[in-house]
Short mmCIF file of C-alpha atoms and ligand atoms in Angstrom, two decimals:
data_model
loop_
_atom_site.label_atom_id
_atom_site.label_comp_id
_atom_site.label_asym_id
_atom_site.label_seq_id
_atom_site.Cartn_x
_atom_site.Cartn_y
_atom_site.Cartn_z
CA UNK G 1308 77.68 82.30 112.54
CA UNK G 1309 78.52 81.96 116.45
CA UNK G 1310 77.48 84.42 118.29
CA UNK G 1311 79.87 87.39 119.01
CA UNK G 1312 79.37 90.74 120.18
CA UNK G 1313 78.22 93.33 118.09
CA UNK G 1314 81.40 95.09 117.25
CA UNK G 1315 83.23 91.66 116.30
CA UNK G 1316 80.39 90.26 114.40
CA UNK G 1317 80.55 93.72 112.19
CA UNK G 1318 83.80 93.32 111.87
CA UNK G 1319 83.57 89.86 110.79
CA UNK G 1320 80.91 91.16 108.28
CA UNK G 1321 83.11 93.99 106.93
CA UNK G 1322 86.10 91.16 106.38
CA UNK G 1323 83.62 88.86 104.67
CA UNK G 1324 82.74 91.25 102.06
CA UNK G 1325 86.03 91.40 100.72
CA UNK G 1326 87.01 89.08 97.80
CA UNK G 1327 87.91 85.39 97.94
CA UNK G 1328 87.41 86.01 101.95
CA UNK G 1329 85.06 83.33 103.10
CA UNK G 1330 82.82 83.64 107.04
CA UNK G 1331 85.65 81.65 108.20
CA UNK G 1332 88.79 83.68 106.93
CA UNK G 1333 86.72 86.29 107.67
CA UNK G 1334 86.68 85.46 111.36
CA UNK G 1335 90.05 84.43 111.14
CA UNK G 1336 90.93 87.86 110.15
CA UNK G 1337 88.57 89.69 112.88
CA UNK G 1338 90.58 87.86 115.40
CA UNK G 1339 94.07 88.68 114.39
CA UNK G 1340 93.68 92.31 114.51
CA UNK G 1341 91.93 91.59 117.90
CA UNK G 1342 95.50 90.36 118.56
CA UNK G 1343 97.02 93.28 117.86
CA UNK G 1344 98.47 96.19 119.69
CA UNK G 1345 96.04 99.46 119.79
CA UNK G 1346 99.13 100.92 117.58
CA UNK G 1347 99.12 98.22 115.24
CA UNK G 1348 95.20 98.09 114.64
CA UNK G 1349 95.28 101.96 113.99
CA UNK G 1350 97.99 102.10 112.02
CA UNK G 1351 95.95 99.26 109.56
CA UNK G 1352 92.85 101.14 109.75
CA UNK G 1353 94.44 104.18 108.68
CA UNK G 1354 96.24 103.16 106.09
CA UNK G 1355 92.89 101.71 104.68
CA UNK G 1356 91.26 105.57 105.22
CA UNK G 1357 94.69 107.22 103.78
CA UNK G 1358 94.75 105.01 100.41
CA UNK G 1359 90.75 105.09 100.26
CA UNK G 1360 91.55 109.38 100.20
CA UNK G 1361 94.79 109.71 98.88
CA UNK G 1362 94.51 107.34 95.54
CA UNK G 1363 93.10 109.10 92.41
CA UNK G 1364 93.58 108.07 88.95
CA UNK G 1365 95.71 109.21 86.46
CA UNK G 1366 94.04 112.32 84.58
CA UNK G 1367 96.28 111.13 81.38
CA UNK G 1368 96.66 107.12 81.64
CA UNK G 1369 93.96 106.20 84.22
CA UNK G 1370 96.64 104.54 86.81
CA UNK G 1371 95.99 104.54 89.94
CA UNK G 1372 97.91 107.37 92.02
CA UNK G 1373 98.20 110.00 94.78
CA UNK G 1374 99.60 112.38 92.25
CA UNK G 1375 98.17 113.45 89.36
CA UNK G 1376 99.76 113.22 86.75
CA UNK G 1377 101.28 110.03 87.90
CA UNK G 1378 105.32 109.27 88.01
CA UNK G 1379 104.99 107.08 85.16
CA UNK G 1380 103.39 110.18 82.63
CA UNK G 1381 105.46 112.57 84.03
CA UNK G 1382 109.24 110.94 83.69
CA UNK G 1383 110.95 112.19 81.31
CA UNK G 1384 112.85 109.21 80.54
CA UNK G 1385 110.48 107.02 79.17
CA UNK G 1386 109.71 106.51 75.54
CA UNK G 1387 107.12 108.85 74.75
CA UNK G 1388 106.22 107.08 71.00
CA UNK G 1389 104.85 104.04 72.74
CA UNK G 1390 101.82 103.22 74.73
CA UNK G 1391 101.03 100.17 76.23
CA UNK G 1392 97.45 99.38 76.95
CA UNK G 1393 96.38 96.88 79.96
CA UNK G 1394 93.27 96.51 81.88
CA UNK G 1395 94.02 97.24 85.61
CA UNK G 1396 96.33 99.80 87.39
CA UNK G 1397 98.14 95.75 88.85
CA UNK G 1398 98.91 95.03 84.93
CA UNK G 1399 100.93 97.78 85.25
CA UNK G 1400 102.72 97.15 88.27
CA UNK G 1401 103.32 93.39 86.42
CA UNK G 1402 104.24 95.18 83.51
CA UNK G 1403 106.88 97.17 85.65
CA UNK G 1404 108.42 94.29 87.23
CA UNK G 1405 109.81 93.36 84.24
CA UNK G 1406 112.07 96.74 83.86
CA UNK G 1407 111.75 96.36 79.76
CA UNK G 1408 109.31 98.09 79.13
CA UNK G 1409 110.42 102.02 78.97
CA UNK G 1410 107.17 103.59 77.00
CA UNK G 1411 103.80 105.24 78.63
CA UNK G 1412 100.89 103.06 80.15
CA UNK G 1413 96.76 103.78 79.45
CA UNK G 1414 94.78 101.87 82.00
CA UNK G 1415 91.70 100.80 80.63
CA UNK G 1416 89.88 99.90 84.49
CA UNK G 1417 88.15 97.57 82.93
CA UNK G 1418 87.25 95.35 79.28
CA UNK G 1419 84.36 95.45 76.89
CA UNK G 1420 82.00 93.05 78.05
CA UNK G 1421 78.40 93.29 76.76
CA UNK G 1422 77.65 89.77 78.97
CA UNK G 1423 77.95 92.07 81.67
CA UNK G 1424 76.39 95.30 80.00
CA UNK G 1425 79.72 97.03 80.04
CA UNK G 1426 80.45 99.08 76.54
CA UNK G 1427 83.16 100.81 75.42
CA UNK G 1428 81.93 104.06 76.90
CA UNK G 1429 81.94 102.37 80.24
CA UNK G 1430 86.19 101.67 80.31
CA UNK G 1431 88.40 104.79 80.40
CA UNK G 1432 88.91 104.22 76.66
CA UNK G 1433 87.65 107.91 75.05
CA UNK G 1434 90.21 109.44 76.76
CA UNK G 1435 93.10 107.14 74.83
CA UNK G 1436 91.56 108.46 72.06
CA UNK G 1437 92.00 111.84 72.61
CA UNK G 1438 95.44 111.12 74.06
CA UNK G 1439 96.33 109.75 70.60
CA UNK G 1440 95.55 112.69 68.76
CA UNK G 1441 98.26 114.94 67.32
CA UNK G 1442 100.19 113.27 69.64
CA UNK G 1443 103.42 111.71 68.53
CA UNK G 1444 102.81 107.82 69.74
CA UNK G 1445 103.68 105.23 66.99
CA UNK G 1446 102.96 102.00 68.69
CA UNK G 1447 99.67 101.56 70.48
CA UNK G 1448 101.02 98.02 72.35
CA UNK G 1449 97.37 95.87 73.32
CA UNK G 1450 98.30 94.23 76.51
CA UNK G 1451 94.79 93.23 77.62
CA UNK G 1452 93.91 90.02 79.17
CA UNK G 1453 94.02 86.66 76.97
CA UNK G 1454 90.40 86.12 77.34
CA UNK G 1455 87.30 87.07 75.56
CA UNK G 1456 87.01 90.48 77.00
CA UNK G 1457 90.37 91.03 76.93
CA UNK G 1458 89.98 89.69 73.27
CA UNK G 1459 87.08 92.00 72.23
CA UNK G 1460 89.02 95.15 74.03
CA UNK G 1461 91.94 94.62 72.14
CA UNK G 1462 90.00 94.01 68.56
CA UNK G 1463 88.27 96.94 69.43
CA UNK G 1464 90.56 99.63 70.07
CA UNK G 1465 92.95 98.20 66.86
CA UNK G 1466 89.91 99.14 64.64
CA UNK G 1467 89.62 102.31 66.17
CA UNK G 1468 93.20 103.87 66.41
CA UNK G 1469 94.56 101.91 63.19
CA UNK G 1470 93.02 104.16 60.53
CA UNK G 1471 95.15 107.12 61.98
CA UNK G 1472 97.87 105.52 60.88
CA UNK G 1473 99.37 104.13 64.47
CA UNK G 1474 101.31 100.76 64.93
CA UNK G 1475 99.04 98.43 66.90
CA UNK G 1476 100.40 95.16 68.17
CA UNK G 1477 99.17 92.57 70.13
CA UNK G 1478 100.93 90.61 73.01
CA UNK G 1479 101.93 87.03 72.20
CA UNK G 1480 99.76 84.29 73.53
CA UNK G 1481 102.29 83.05 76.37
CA UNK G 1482 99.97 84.20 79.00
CA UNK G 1483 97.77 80.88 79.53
CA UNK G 1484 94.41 81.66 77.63
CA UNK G 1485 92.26 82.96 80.18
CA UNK G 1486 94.87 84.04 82.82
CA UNK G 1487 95.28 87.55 84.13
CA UNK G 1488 98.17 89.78 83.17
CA UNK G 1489 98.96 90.25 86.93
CA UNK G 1490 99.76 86.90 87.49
CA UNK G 1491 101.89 86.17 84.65
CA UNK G 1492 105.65 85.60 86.17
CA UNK G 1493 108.35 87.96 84.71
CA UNK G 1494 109.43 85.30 81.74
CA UNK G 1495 106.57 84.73 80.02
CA UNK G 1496 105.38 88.49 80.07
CA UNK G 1497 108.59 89.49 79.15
CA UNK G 1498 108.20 87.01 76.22
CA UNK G 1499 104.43 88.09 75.31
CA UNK G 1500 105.78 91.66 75.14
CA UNK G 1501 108.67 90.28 72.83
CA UNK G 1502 106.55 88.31 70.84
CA UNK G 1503 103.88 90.75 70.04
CA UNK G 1504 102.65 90.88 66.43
CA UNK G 1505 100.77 93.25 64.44
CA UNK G 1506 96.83 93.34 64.00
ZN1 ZN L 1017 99.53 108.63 84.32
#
């Protein structure tokens, strides 16, 4: 890298650890909020410290929020016999974009991957468990990701909540195999959701 002066090059540094941001995006970046107005700059660095101490997760689905419970367990107006299951707190801001979808989320934060060393006690899965019990959900919805871990979640969690006796369905392949939930566009989740079978 060039040489800049120290506070620029650890900006530059702090930019370039985020994801998919290469040294040169990185700089780009450093230099744009050099562009900006003292007002502007703080207002984006404090936004960064207010969501870094305001966001919690869910203690009942695991979403991310800055109240706990979050709006989505605590309105009354949704379905309470349904849960869908996803992967990340942005599967279920996907999922909401679609509007059909009235029942409760659990967010897994992450997917059974023993590649990567991470079990089933390492996703916030034990507490869907507990969540389950004596409660009155009837359809346990799998919406994780159409690849292997998203596979080997969903196979997972069908053996475990299916012998109580709870509906569990999988979304429909329309998702391209291997794609994220998040970037599905509104048709073709609102299609996998449709198009969900039994396991
Ligand atoms: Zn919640």
């Amino acid at each position: 890298m060039k040489y800049y002066a120290k506070p620029l090059t650890k900006l530059i540094g702090e930019f370039s650890k985020l994801p998919g941001i290469g040294s040169k995006s990185a700089q780009r970046l450093a230099f744009y909020v050099l562009s900006l107005s003292e007002t502007e700059a703080t207002a984006l660095a404090q936004s960064i410290i207010d969501a870094k101490l305001n966001m919690k997760y869910c203690s009942i689905c695991g979403n991310l929020t800055d109240v706990d419970p979050c709006s989505v367990c605590t309105d009354s107006s949704r379905d309470r016999n349904t849960i869908c299951v996803v992967e990340s707190p942005r599967d279920v801001s996907a999922m909401e974009r679609i509007r059909e979808f009235r029942g409760l989320y659990h967010v897994l934060n992450g997917a059974i991957s023993p590649m990567d060393g991470i079990g089933p006690d390492d996703i916030n899965l034990k507490s869907l468990i507990i969540r389950l019990q004596g409660s009155e959900v009837s359809e346990v919805i799998l919406a994780t990701n159409p690849n292997i871990e998203g596979e080997a979640t969903a196979m997972y969690i069908a053996r475990l909540v299916k012998p109580a006796g709870i509906r569990v369905t999988r979304i429909a392949h329309g998702i391209p195999v291997g794609g994220d939930l998040e970037y599905a566009d509104e048709v073709t989740l609102s299609k996998a959701m449709e198009g969900r079978r039994d396991l």
